XYZ file of C-alpha atoms in Angstrom:
750
model
C 11.317 -64.328 -27.872
C 10.169 -60.453 -26.957
C 8.618 -58.622 -29.507
C 10.329 -55.207 -30.334
C 7.220 -53.370 -28.818
C 8.877 -55.556 -25.142
C 11.875 -53.700 -25.242
C 10.523 -50.623 -26.721
C 7.631 -50.552 -23.382
C 10.793 -51.412 -20.573
C 13.168 -48.764 -22.163
C 10.222 -46.761 -21.834
C 10.847 -46.913 -18.257
C 13.657 -45.938 -18.260
C 15.643 -49.274 -18.477
C 18.977 -49.248 -20.379
C 18.750 -51.934 -23.106
C 20.436 -53.830 -21.992
C 19.273 -54.067 -18.399
C 15.242 -53.842 -20.659
C 16.933 -57.164 -22.422
C 18.142 -58.990 -19.147
C 14.143 -58.512 -17.647
C 12.919 -59.894 -21.090
C 14.888 -63.224 -20.561
C 13.417 -63.567 -16.931
C 9.601 -64.809 -18.235
C 7.668 -64.256 -14.844
C 9.455 -60.452 -14.196
C 8.354 -59.904 -17.842
C 5.435 -60.485 -17.606
C 3.931 -58.541 -14.670
C 6.655 -55.880 -15.873
C 4.660 -55.684 -18.743
C 1.025 -55.220 -16.590
C 2.270 -52.779 -14.216
C 3.848 -50.835 -17.158
C 0.590 -51.106 -19.160
C -2.462 -50.694 -15.958
C 0.337 -47.223 -15.664
C -0.314 -46.192 -18.572
C -4.103 -46.101 -19.583
C -3.913 -44.436 -15.553
C -1.979 -41.821 -16.350
C -2.629 -40.866 -20.315
C 0.565 -40.535 -21.076
C 3.914 -41.458 -21.712
C 6.161 -42.714 -17.904
C 8.509 -40.706 -16.290
C 11.337 -42.170 -15.216
C 11.449 -41.794 -11.438
C 7.948 -43.519 -12.154
C 9.301 -46.358 -14.244
C 12.490 -46.605 -11.639
C 9.131 -47.538 -9.279
C 7.492 -49.928 -11.617
C 10.433 -52.311 -12.086
C 11.102 -52.203 -8.414
C 7.438 -52.843 -7.185
C 7.545 -55.265 -9.965
C 11.146 -57.220 -9.098
C 10.380 -57.937 -5.464
C 6.552 -58.210 -5.282
C 5.633 -61.946 -4.676
C 2.275 -62.032 -4.371
C 0.481 -61.071 -7.173
C -2.939 -60.167 -6.916
C -1.694 -57.010 -5.071
C -0.095 -55.776 -8.217
C -2.897 -53.713 -9.609
C -4.051 -51.849 -6.341
C 0.133 -50.751 -5.820
C 0.296 -49.673 -9.021
C -2.458 -47.455 -8.703
C -0.824 -45.776 -6.180
C 2.682 -44.972 -8.160
C 0.771 -44.780 -11.112
C -1.289 -41.452 -8.882
C 1.759 -40.513 -7.507
C 0.524 -41.477 -4.233
C 3.770 -43.628 -3.217
C 5.823 -41.600 -4.877
C 9.509 -42.403 -3.447
C 11.419 -45.852 -2.796
C 10.857 -45.466 0.915
C 7.660 -45.765 0.667
C 7.475 -48.566 -1.695
C 9.900 -50.768 1.183
C 6.821 -49.567 2.938
C 4.563 -51.038 0.646
C 5.607 -54.299 0.254
C 6.557 -54.914 3.400
C 2.717 -54.290 4.567
C 1.007 -56.312 1.868
C 3.887 -59.195 2.905
C 2.394 -59.035 6.820
C -1.076 -58.589 5.185
C -2.005 -61.732 3.183
C -5.478 -61.657 3.708
C -8.195 -59.539 2.230
C -9.600 -56.731 2.051
C -6.759 -54.785 2.812
C -7.477 -51.550 5.594
C -6.655 -49.008 2.875
C -6.155 -46.624 5.810
C -4.344 -48.232 7.443
C -1.845 -48.605 3.932
C -2.457 -45.438 3.648
C -0.703 -44.400 6.648
C 1.576 -47.083 7.385
C 3.205 -46.228 3.917
C 3.399 -42.643 3.510
C 0.659 -41.481 1.559
C -0.485 -38.427 1.235
C 2.473 -36.724 3.697
C 3.972 -34.246 2.211
C 6.925 -32.858 4.215
C 7.493 -29.048 2.403
C 10.649 -27.653 3.185
C 9.611 -25.528 5.966
C 8.813 -28.489 7.476
C 12.740 -29.452 6.852
C 14.100 -26.142 8.127
C 12.630 -26.601 11.621
C 12.747 -30.372 11.934
C 16.898 -29.296 11.456
C 17.317 -25.963 13.511
C 15.608 -28.116 16.279
C 17.834 -30.713 16.561
C 20.665 -28.298 15.922
C 19.212 -26.066 18.545
C 19.867 -29.105 21.083
C 23.137 -29.450 20.039
C 24.188 -25.986 19.186
C 27.117 -25.719 22.403
C 28.362 -28.959 21.264
C 28.591 -27.339 18.093
C 30.215 -24.577 18.487
C 32.574 -25.846 20.269
C 33.450 -28.723 17.616
C 33.031 -27.131 14.950
C 32.740 -29.197 11.978
C 34.385 -32.186 13.739
C 31.364 -32.593 15.537
C 29.314 -35.754 14.204
C 26.841 -34.678 11.491
C 26.286 -37.962 11.153
C 23.982 -37.467 14.450
C 21.586 -34.055 12.992
C 21.380 -36.273 9.642
C 19.820 -39.053 11.662
C 17.212 -36.850 14.386
C 16.081 -34.542 11.206
C 15.167 -38.154 9.374
C 13.570 -40.054 12.627
C 11.726 -36.256 13.111
C 10.204 -36.609 9.195
C 10.291 -40.220 8.368
C 8.891 -39.324 4.921
C 11.083 -36.504 3.853
C 14.119 -37.173 1.025
C 16.970 -36.849 2.587
C 19.246 -35.139 -0.101
C 16.285 -31.944 0.834
C 17.350 -33.012 4.897
C 21.637 -33.131 4.439
C 21.208 -30.318 2.046
C 19.615 -27.945 4.552
C 22.178 -29.658 7.500
C 24.496 -27.994 5.652
C 23.375 -25.522 4.797
C 22.150 -24.031 8.806
C 25.944 -25.848 9.472
C 26.932 -22.980 7.583
C 25.417 -20.203 8.638
C 25.913 -21.112 12.522
C 29.283 -22.235 12.598
C 30.952 -20.260 9.260
C 33.000 -21.779 6.516
C 35.549 -24.096 8.132
C 39.126 -22.876 9.125
C 42.142 -24.486 9.470
C 41.562 -25.486 12.812
C 38.758 -27.506 11.419
C 41.330 -29.974 10.075
C 43.317 -30.441 12.955
C 43.046 -33.399 15.484
C 39.939 -32.621 18.067
C 41.011 -31.596 20.694
C 41.266 -34.491 24.019
C 38.762 -32.690 25.784
C 36.470 -32.515 23.176
C 36.432 -35.280 21.900
C 35.749 -36.803 25.449
C 32.881 -34.884 25.615
C 31.623 -36.909 22.057
C 32.714 -40.459 22.932
C 30.447 -39.453 25.753
C 27.544 -38.683 23.759
C 28.090 -41.254 21.257
C 28.036 -43.791 24.313
C 25.229 -42.967 26.015
C 23.698 -42.847 22.482
C 24.867 -46.681 21.966
C 23.021 -47.237 24.950
C 19.816 -46.303 23.794
C 20.115 -49.939 21.466
C 22.345 -51.886 23.207
C 21.257 -52.028 26.954
C 18.329 -54.618 26.511
C 16.477 -52.678 23.103
C 17.651 -54.252 20.172
C 14.556 -54.968 19.512
C 13.210 -51.372 19.342
C 15.574 -50.882 15.770
C 13.667 -50.259 12.915
C 13.423 -54.005 10.640
C 14.448 -55.968 14.026
C 11.784 -58.553 14.465
C 11.204 -60.488 17.917
C 10.385 -62.781 19.074
C 8.709 -65.016 21.786
C 12.226 -64.964 23.289
C 13.386 -61.582 22.487
C 13.884 -60.212 24.905
C 15.456 -63.173 27.190
C 18.667 -63.606 25.657
C 19.311 -59.647 25.142
C 19.338 -59.959 28.872
C 21.588 -63.388 28.730
C 23.414 -61.353 26.038
C 23.598 -58.171 28.513
C 25.202 -60.372 31.018
C 27.782 -61.350 29.303
C 28.651 -58.254 27.305
C 27.900 -56.109 29.927
C 26.235 -53.661 27.223
C 29.602 -53.560 26.427
C 28.828 -52.353 22.543
C 31.071 -54.982 20.146
C 31.480 -54.899 16.131
C 33.615 -56.894 13.685
C 35.372 -56.554 10.141
C 34.925 -60.203 8.630
C 36.446 -59.766 5.582
C 37.065 -63.009 2.869
C 40.180 -64.211 3.104
C 40.309 -64.359 -0.941
C 42.134 -61.379 -2.000
C 43.948 -57.662 -0.895
C 41.926 -54.867 0.760
C 41.122 -52.306 -1.223
C 40.150 -48.469 -0.151
C 37.014 -49.266 0.079
C 37.680 -51.737 2.726
C 39.578 -48.952 5.030
C 35.951 -46.816 5.216
C 34.691 -50.330 6.633
C 37.282 -51.030 9.060
C 37.256 -46.679 9.900
C 33.853 -47.555 11.455
C 33.594 -50.781 12.953
C 36.829 -50.379 14.381
C 35.553 -46.772 14.647
C 32.435 -47.027 16.464
C 33.997 -49.943 18.588
C 36.883 -47.139 20.135
C 34.244 -43.844 20.010
C 31.500 -46.258 22.296
C 34.509 -47.660 24.439
C 33.487 -51.249 23.264
C 35.977 -53.829 21.770
C 36.519 -55.058 17.405
C 37.092 -58.818 16.471
C 38.844 -59.161 12.777
C 36.957 -61.879 11.824
C 37.811 -63.564 8.877
C 34.549 -64.856 6.597
C 36.718 -68.161 5.740
C 33.611 -70.330 4.105
C 35.122 -70.266 0.343
C 38.464 -72.766 0.759
C 38.601 -72.798 -3.315
C 39.504 -68.727 -3.367
C 41.016 -68.760 -0.217
C 45.451 -68.535 0.851
C 47.052 -67.852 3.110
C 48.977 -65.033 2.079
C 45.706 -62.863 2.036
C 44.850 -63.788 5.922
C 48.011 -62.125 7.105
C 48.261 -58.937 3.715
C 44.255 -57.890 5.683
C 45.405 -58.947 9.018
C 48.470 -56.307 8.788
C 46.846 -53.656 7.191
C 44.263 -53.594 9.496
C 47.432 -53.067 12.342
C 49.017 -50.780 9.513
C 45.836 -48.412 9.185
C 46.431 -47.709 13.642
C 43.878 -50.095 15.399
C 44.318 -53.774 16.873
C 41.581 -55.610 17.101
C 40.350 -57.214 20.535
C 40.480 -60.812 19.233
C 41.445 -62.495 15.472
C 39.092 -64.847 15.200
C 37.348 -67.611 12.430
C 34.423 -68.358 10.913
C 35.838 -72.199 10.968
C 36.435 -71.665 14.642
C 32.512 -72.412 14.322
C 31.841 -74.756 11.978
C 30.566 -77.515 14.381
C 28.008 -74.953 16.011
C 27.165 -73.907 12.341
C 26.466 -77.506 11.461
C 24.850 -78.549 14.412
C 22.323 -75.290 14.055
C 21.647 -76.161 10.684
C 20.427 -79.360 12.231
C 18.143 -77.769 14.185
C 16.637 -75.734 11.967
C 15.814 -78.864 9.473
C 14.606 -80.085 12.523
C 12.280 -76.802 12.907
C 10.915 -77.263 8.669
C 12.891 -74.153 8.483
C 15.139 -75.807 6.122
C 15.008 -78.320 2.861
C 17.893 -80.214 0.644
C 17.311 -79.745 -2.566
C 18.553 -81.189 -6.002
C 18.331 -77.677 -8.586
C 21.238 -76.667 -10.416
C 23.210 -73.295 -9.583
C 21.886 -72.369 -13.085
C 18.325 -72.598 -11.559
C 19.074 -70.334 -8.412
C 20.306 -66.650 -10.356
C 17.894 -64.713 -10.100
C 15.732 -63.057 -8.137
C 13.174 -64.398 -10.009
C 14.227 -68.746 -9.996
C 11.525 -71.026 -10.584
C 10.435 -72.613 -6.807
C 12.298 -75.454 -5.837
C 9.931 -78.683 -6.067
C 11.823 -80.223 -3.201
C 10.660 -77.391 -0.689
C 7.973 -79.316 1.113
C 9.857 -82.942 1.305
C 9.682 -84.693 4.728
C 11.939 -83.593 7.444
C 13.089 -86.617 8.148
C 14.548 -87.179 4.680
C 16.170 -83.778 4.849
C 17.514 -84.930 7.754
C 18.990 -87.846 6.129
C 20.661 -86.415 3.431
C 22.026 -83.876 4.778
C 23.729 -86.266 6.895
C 24.587 -88.070 3.288
C 25.823 -84.185 1.931
C 28.161 -84.202 5.464
C 29.648 -87.582 4.514
C 30.823 -86.632 1.031
C 27.937 -88.997 -0.409
C 26.443 -85.692 -2.860
C 29.104 -84.037 -5.699
C 29.391 -81.262 -6.063
C 26.480 -78.910 -7.335
C 24.033 -82.132 -6.599
C 22.370 -81.235 -3.089
C 22.597 -78.256 -1.745
C 21.191 -76.812 2.273
C 18.027 -73.820 1.043
C 16.800 -72.108 3.786
C 12.536 -71.133 4.251
C 13.080 -67.567 2.786
C 12.097 -64.691 1.141
C 15.195 -61.907 1.140
C 14.164 -57.791 0.842
C 15.260 -58.275 -2.926
C 12.893 -60.790 -4.163
C 14.901 -63.807 -3.962
C 13.861 -66.799 -2.326
C 14.969 -69.655 -0.183
C 19.284 -68.649 -0.387
C 21.492 -71.473 0.403
C 22.722 -72.429 3.542
C 25.481 -75.096 2.920
C 26.949 -76.597 -0.031
C 29.144 -79.756 -1.086
C 33.102 -78.554 -1.620
C 35.279 -80.832 -2.282
C 39.275 -78.400 -1.375
C 40.063 -78.916 1.575
C 39.769 -76.193 4.202
C 42.363 -74.348 5.185
C 42.933 -74.490 8.725
C 40.501 -77.777 8.730
C 41.858 -79.609 6.848
C 39.763 -82.366 4.926
C 37.310 -82.436 8.041
C 34.960 -80.952 5.973
C 33.523 -80.837 2.673
C 29.785 -79.194 3.098
C 30.992 -75.472 4.251
C 28.111 -72.543 4.488
C 27.223 -69.386 3.412
C 27.802 -66.136 4.241
C 23.648 -66.395 4.252
C 23.822 -67.900 6.917
C 27.739 -68.079 8.449
C 27.658 -63.882 8.971
C 24.603 -63.893 11.359
C 25.495 -66.802 13.506
C 28.806 -65.947 14.048
C 28.169 -62.649 15.018
C 25.048 -64.453 17.229
C 27.996 -66.044 19.021
C 30.675 -63.315 19.654
C 27.496 -61.460 20.724
C 28.105 -58.618 18.095
C 26.203 -55.529 19.106
C 26.125 -53.677 15.820
C 26.336 -55.489 12.485
C 27.965 -52.436 10.888
C 27.480 -53.658 6.867
C 27.327 -51.774 3.219
C 23.744 -51.284 1.752
C 24.620 -54.052 -0.052
C 23.699 -56.029 2.183
C 20.175 -54.249 3.012
C 19.025 -57.054 1.114
C 19.884 -59.747 3.133
C 18.642 -57.245 7.126
C 15.201 -59.510 6.764
C 17.656 -63.285 6.449
C 19.721 -61.595 8.856
C 16.604 -61.338 11.982
C 15.180 -64.347 10.758
C 17.743 -67.080 10.881
C 17.916 -65.715 14.268
C 14.482 -65.305 15.789
C 14.806 -69.339 13.074
C 17.015 -70.926 15.449
C 16.131 -68.798 19.101
C 19.982 -67.279 19.285
C 20.468 -63.335 20.019
C 19.901 -61.410 17.108
C 22.587 -58.148 17.302
C 21.004 -55.041 15.101
C 22.120 -54.631 11.701
C 23.112 -51.847 10.090
C 24.418 -50.289 6.628
C 26.389 -48.073 5.054
C 27.058 -46.761 1.544
C 30.126 -47.301 -0.103
C 33.658 -46.174 -0.753
C 34.643 -46.183 -4.542
C 37.298 -43.681 -6.226
C 37.018 -42.775 -9.757
C 39.839 -43.515 -12.135
C 39.785 -46.967 -10.924
C 39.179 -50.918 -10.104
C 39.498 -52.569 -6.520
C 37.503 -55.876 -7.537
C 38.987 -58.453 -7.405
C 39.133 -59.882 -10.334
C 39.736 -57.044 -12.459
C 43.160 -56.755 -10.977
C 43.718 -60.149 -11.487
C 43.256 -59.527 -15.480
C 45.400 -56.345 -14.920
C 48.205 -58.592 -13.479
C 47.504 -61.457 -16.054
C 47.610 -58.375 -19.135
C 51.310 -57.389 -17.933
C 49.596 -53.729 -16.754
C 50.020 -53.846 -13.729
C 52.427 -55.416 -11.936
C 51.087 -57.144 -8.926
C 48.036 -56.532 -6.184
C 50.869 -53.924 -4.567
C 51.428 -52.004 -7.776
C 51.308 -48.372 -6.818
C 48.847 -47.215 -9.451
C 46.437 -49.241 -7.248
C 43.743 -48.573 -5.155
C 44.784 -51.914 -2.937
C 45.907 -50.778 0.435
C 49.141 -52.505 0.338
C 49.451 -50.303 -3.044
C 48.563 -47.533 -1.611
C 51.060 -47.954 1.397
C 53.634 -49.168 -1.035
C 53.278 -45.451 -3.468
C 54.460 -43.927 1.119
C 50.645 -43.008 1.884
C 50.187 -42.890 5.289
C 47.611 -44.236 7.047
C 47.028 -41.820 9.323
C 45.722 -39.876 5.395
C 43.975 -42.931 4.519
C 41.450 -42.615 8.364
C 41.350 -38.460 7.820
C 40.121 -39.172 4.166
C 37.502 -41.392 5.439
C 36.766 -38.805 8.572
C 36.155 -36.053 5.824
C 33.798 -38.688 3.493
C 32.055 -39.448 6.518
C 29.506 -42.683 7.240
C 26.294 -41.698 5.035
C 23.688 -44.315 3.884
C 24.360 -43.360 0.084
C 27.209 -44.451 -2.346
C 30.267 -41.968 -2.583
C 32.358 -42.505 -5.128
C 35.109 -39.313 -4.979
C 37.960 -37.517 -6.620
C 41.271 -39.490 -5.886
C 42.919 -35.729 -5.581
C 40.476 -35.195 -2.756
C 42.520 -38.267 -0.906
C 45.998 -37.119 -2.286
C 45.136 -33.331 -0.421
C 44.602 -35.787 3.173
C 48.143 -37.069 2.237
C 50.107 -33.568 2.311
C 48.399 -32.612 4.409
C 49.950 -35.910 6.435
C 53.415 -35.504 4.888
C 53.447 -31.913 4.996
C 53.771 -32.377 9.174
C 56.173 -35.670 9.028
C 57.800 -36.128 6.030
C 61.798 -34.049 6.205
C 62.828 -32.627 3.527
C 66.106 -33.818 0.516
C 66.919 -32.497 -2.845
C 66.620 -34.673 -5.459
C 67.490 -33.935 -9.267
C 65.877 -36.128 -11.512
C 67.226 -34.260 -15.344
C 70.603 -33.545 -14.024
C 72.696 -30.814 -15.216
C 76.168 -30.562 -14.441
C 77.086 -27.562 -13.085
C 80.875 -26.266 -12.724
C 81.428 -23.045 -9.551
C 84.469 -21.696 -11.269
C 85.302 -19.230 -8.210
C 84.713 -22.081 -5.220
C 85.007 -19.983 -1.793
C 86.239 -22.985 -0.310
C 89.493 -25.051 -0.282
C 87.329 -28.450 -0.016
C 83.641 -28.893 -0.301
C 81.605 -26.864 2.589
C 78.867 -28.575 4.875
C 75.657 -27.000 5.035
C 73.095 -26.955 7.459
C 69.483 -28.226 5.290
C 65.953 -28.073 8.198
C 64.559 -31.077 8.156
C 61.033 -28.582 8.096
C 61.853 -25.075 6.807
C 59.031 -24.149 8.165
C 59.376 -25.525 12.116
C 63.655 -25.282 13.425
C 62.937 -26.746 15.737
C 63.252 -29.754 14.082
C 66.717 -30.547 13.010
C 68.865 -29.685 10.770
C 70.391 -32.307 7.963
C 74.138 -31.460 6.591
C 74.937 -31.666 2.902
C 77.852 -31.366 1.142
C 78.852 -28.454 -1.343
C 81.396 -28.641 -3.411
C 82.346 -27.346 -6.360
C 80.358 -29.683 -8.878
C 76.576 -29.363 -8.409
C 74.231 -30.672 -10.088
C 70.337 -28.668 -10.979
C 68.043 -29.923 -12.774
C 68.007 -29.431 -16.184
C 64.497 -27.770 -17.021
C 66.280 -25.262 -14.453
C 68.114 -23.928 -17.648
C 67.807 -22.061 -20.276
C 70.660 -20.472 -23.084
C 68.446 -17.237 -23.736
C 66.050 -16.080 -20.916
C 62.009 -16.115 -21.770
C 59.414 -13.297 -20.881
C 58.298 -14.785 -17.459
C 61.310 -17.110 -17.229
C 62.862 -17.017 -13.870
C 65.387 -19.069 -13.576
C 68.970 -19.652 -14.595
C 70.099 -18.407 -18.144
C 72.623 -15.701 -19.629
C 72.823 -12.472 -17.313
C 70.018 -13.981 -15.088
C 72.059 -15.186 -11.817
C 69.557 -17.587 -9.205
C 69.677 -18.688 -6.216
C 71.043 -22.219 -4.648
C 68.675 -23.121 -1.688
C 70.309 -23.214 1.483
C 73.449 -22.415 0.744
C 73.151 -18.425 0.692
C 75.019 -18.006 -2.167
C 74.527 -16.928 -6.371
C 74.929 -18.601 -9.020
C 75.655 -16.670 -12.970
C 75.418 -17.964 -15.540
C 79.510 -17.530 -17.664
C 79.320 -20.242 -20.122
C 77.792 -22.684 -21.934
C 79.541 -26.388 -22.672
C 78.163 -28.371 -24.925
C 79.027 -32.011 -26.523
C 79.799 -33.005 -30.653
C 75.738 -33.275 -31.246
C 75.533 -30.359 -29.938
C 73.206 -30.678 -26.480
C 74.713 -28.708 -23.276
C 76.513 -31.026 -21.205
C 78.380 -28.299 -18.635
C 77.492 -24.854 -16.776
C 80.503 -22.468 -15.378
C 79.404 -20.426 -13.396
C 80.690 -18.144 -10.568
C 79.021 -17.040 -7.509
C 78.718 -15.234 -4.564
C 77.588 -13.690 -1.548
C 73.448 -14.025 -1.936
C 73.790 -10.681 1.117
C 76.249 -9.040 -1.411
C 73.784 -8.286 -4.452
C 70.819 -8.008 -5.359
C 68.161 -10.455 -5.040
C 68.234 -13.216 -7.296
C 64.658 -13.727 -8.936
C 64.075 -17.315 -7.989
C 66.569 -19.766 -5.580
C 66.476 -23.172 -7.153
C 67.438 -26.641 -5.690
C 70.532 -29.054 -6.771
C 73.052 -31.318 -5.731
C 76.299 -31.905 -4.366
C 78.551 -35.553 -4.149
C 75.340 -37.235 -4.368
C 73.890 -41.518 -4.881
C 72.492 -42.009 -8.050
C 68.722 -43.802 -7.379
C 65.886 -44.736 -9.278
C 62.971 -42.638 -8.883
C 59.253 -44.212 -10.137
C 56.178 -41.462 -10.681
C 52.987 -42.903 -11.412
C 50.104 -41.010 -12.847
C 46.401 -42.449 -12.793
C 46.439 -45.883 -15.015
C 42.952 -44.901 -16.292
C 42.132 -42.578 -18.929
C 38.146 -41.919 -18.088
C 36.693 -41.825 -14.325
C 34.596 -44.766 -14.617
C 36.782 -46.873 -16.538
C 34.328 -50.109 -15.960
C 30.833 -48.390 -17.460
C 30.432 -49.361 -21.338
C 29.310 -46.035 -22.155
C 32.694 -43.745 -21.257
C 34.583 -46.483 -22.143
C 33.209 -49.628 -25.135
C 36.133 -51.544 -25.312
C 36.445 -52.476 -21.802
C 38.351 -51.369 -18.600
C 41.438 -53.093 -19.630
C 41.232 -50.606 -23.144
C 41.578 -48.006 -21.149
C 44.749 -48.234 -19.796
C 46.519 -44.473 -19.647
C 50.186 -45.581 -21.583
C 52.072 -42.438 -19.015
C 51.281 -44.247 -15.636
C 54.785 -45.129 -15.561
C 57.692 -43.726 -15.511
C 61.386 -44.902 -14.842
C 63.580 -42.362 -14.435
C 67.355 -44.155 -14.167
C 70.574 -42.383 -13.008
C 68.532 -39.975 -11.185
C 70.477 -37.956 -7.600
C 69.402 -37.401 -4.052
C 71.469 -35.921 -1.937
C 73.654 -38.225 0.926
C 70.887 -37.138 3.523
C 68.790 -40.469 2.319
C 71.336 -42.831 2.828
C 70.164 -44.359 5.201
C 66.278 -44.759 4.475
C 64.800 -48.173 4.897
C 61.869 -48.729 2.512
C 58.259 -47.004 3.353
C 60.856 -44.323 4.962
C 58.701 -41.024 3.094
C 60.592 -37.622 2.246
C 59.221 -34.495 0.551
C 61.934 -34.333 -2.433
C 61.683 -29.675 -3.029
C 60.336 -29.076 -5.781
C 59.577 -31.817 -6.749
C 56.631 -34.158 -4.471
C 56.947 -36.748 -1.803
C 58.114 -39.066 -2.556
C 58.304 -42.310 -0.099
C 61.523 -45.751 -0.489
C 59.929 -48.866 -2.657
C 60.839 -52.008 -0.678
C 63.081 -52.978 -4.241
C 65.633 -51.263 -2.974
C 68.516 -52.858 -2.398
C 72.407 -51.866 -0.144
C 73.322 -48.836 -2.036
C 70.435 -48.610 -4.913
C 68.005 -46.763 -3.328
C 64.420 -46.730 -5.491
C 61.938 -43.871 -4.545
C 58.043 -44.055 -5.326
C 56.397 -40.983 -6.427
C 54.017 -40.355 -3.724
C 52.482 -36.921 -4.606
C 53.570 -34.438 -6.342
C 53.218 -31.134 -4.344
C 50.823 -28.622 -4.040
C 52.052 -25.974 -6.366
C 51.024 -25.947 -9.384
C 53.509 -27.884 -11.655
C 53.703 -25.661 -14.196
C 55.127 -22.829 -11.511
C 57.833 -21.024 -12.457
């Protein structure tokens, strides 16, 4: 058991107490980290700051050659290595130079030691980059691909701080273009878009046309050039991407970014994008997930070039696994699952077993001669994060939804992903940042088998505050009765957002505004809602609805029968047509639009204070308040006059007449805190953070008859209330509406 001094030492590096205790459970890691911290303290002669502590932890957890520990710690403690970028370069250097002695001059040059990137240099590099694209920037303004500017500036200053570069890009672009205008948020003009796509195509070709090997981190072999040549003969230089979801859950807002990036990048470069289901874990896969995923990709407006499955390639993947064993690059192992967990598990005692023995045992695995967990096939490599010999195949006796019981061994993601990309001749394997730790295995495996190797690019995940998106936690929410299912409109799954009424264009626009960065992005929900309003303002026709009805009798109604009122579908653009609603002597208004006695600042209906009725051309004036036995107001008696026959009223309110009765569901945030999964912010766990007011069901609401034929997912703006969408629970004669978002106006505005 660790001493209190060890715990204090590790927390002094900036580790949380939980992380420190977890580290202490790993003897090898804690020993290496203790040595690193002790040496750093001796060098510094004082406490270790958090930035240095983070680098020391990264060093201890990723360094395999312990002989180099003291050497690298001295560089960190003396601030010669002071960024994660430099540390990664240093670890790669010592890995690729195992022999003594280390050439310190070469090491320092490769790791950027002593390189100081000044703010002036960053300013000059960004200025040069912007000048190269100045004419295009002035045409496209904020619709220009700013990531291109970031990438070129980073290429010019390898060791510069990425945040400083981004800040400088933002500042110089703002200085050149000025603040964003309304036109900057509109869709890109076709001519400008065509020019951008041509630029993107040329950029893509730099990597695509036989030059994959020039990508940073790409590993070449004597066969690389021949394989790239064969690849180009097959693809003709066409850009190929893929969206590869696991069919074990519903897609969420983060997947929308991945869909947009993969399909969008291919489209922008006149390429193709596959939808490939990574169906390698039959225990967790269900048919409904395959259907839902395909539906959501289509809903977002993308059509896959081809729908494929990892299981399409099971025979080829198995044959390659046999070949990997023959080449001495894989072996059958009998360590238990719990022994393989973490990044510092004990080396396998079966790592050097004879090739023929592994071939026989792997065949025995395929024939079902091992129980689940008794044997795995492992690859002989060490990944960037220090994980050693990842598993390629494991035993599972669950029938597969497509191959039935043909197989009882299934490949893992680490084995399957890159090989399926190779089979489909993918040019750009676009992955979220957590897969950066698997990049080395991606390149290693393709090269170990002498097959074509695509390029892997990583980008940051997209998350939202006030949300959870993990499959396991959503299932807990369903089991607890907090939400109905995966498509409950309070969730941020794509099916839930569709049900709530979010247009796919709004989600795509949101992803475009967030952009593609390496850093993880966590956004506020109101930014997504702003994109929703932008789209619905132009696409959702207006209607009138009353949530809390109050009956109003017009005692001097000007006609013997109801009048037909023409209401514009879009008041700002009457060319988009009108719909007709009846206006009779009995109408209904919102109870909140009436007060028995007016108050300072109150502008709606009260005794002595008339209001206008929207779209009618009439003003009503209160004459009498009718109350029931309980003292509650039941009805108002009013008189009406033409709006142009007297003083203009202070306000115009919405109303309904001869309405339809409907149910309206009002949604608020599901969680009360920004980060419901953060144990510091929510010590009781995310289930304790539920907002009791996240759903309010309004029964007996009234809506005008113009929506009578509405179908599920049809969208409307209910005037003065917000945007609403027809819920699939609706039945004949009983419409149900979900409030998508409120209006832009302050809801407290009178």
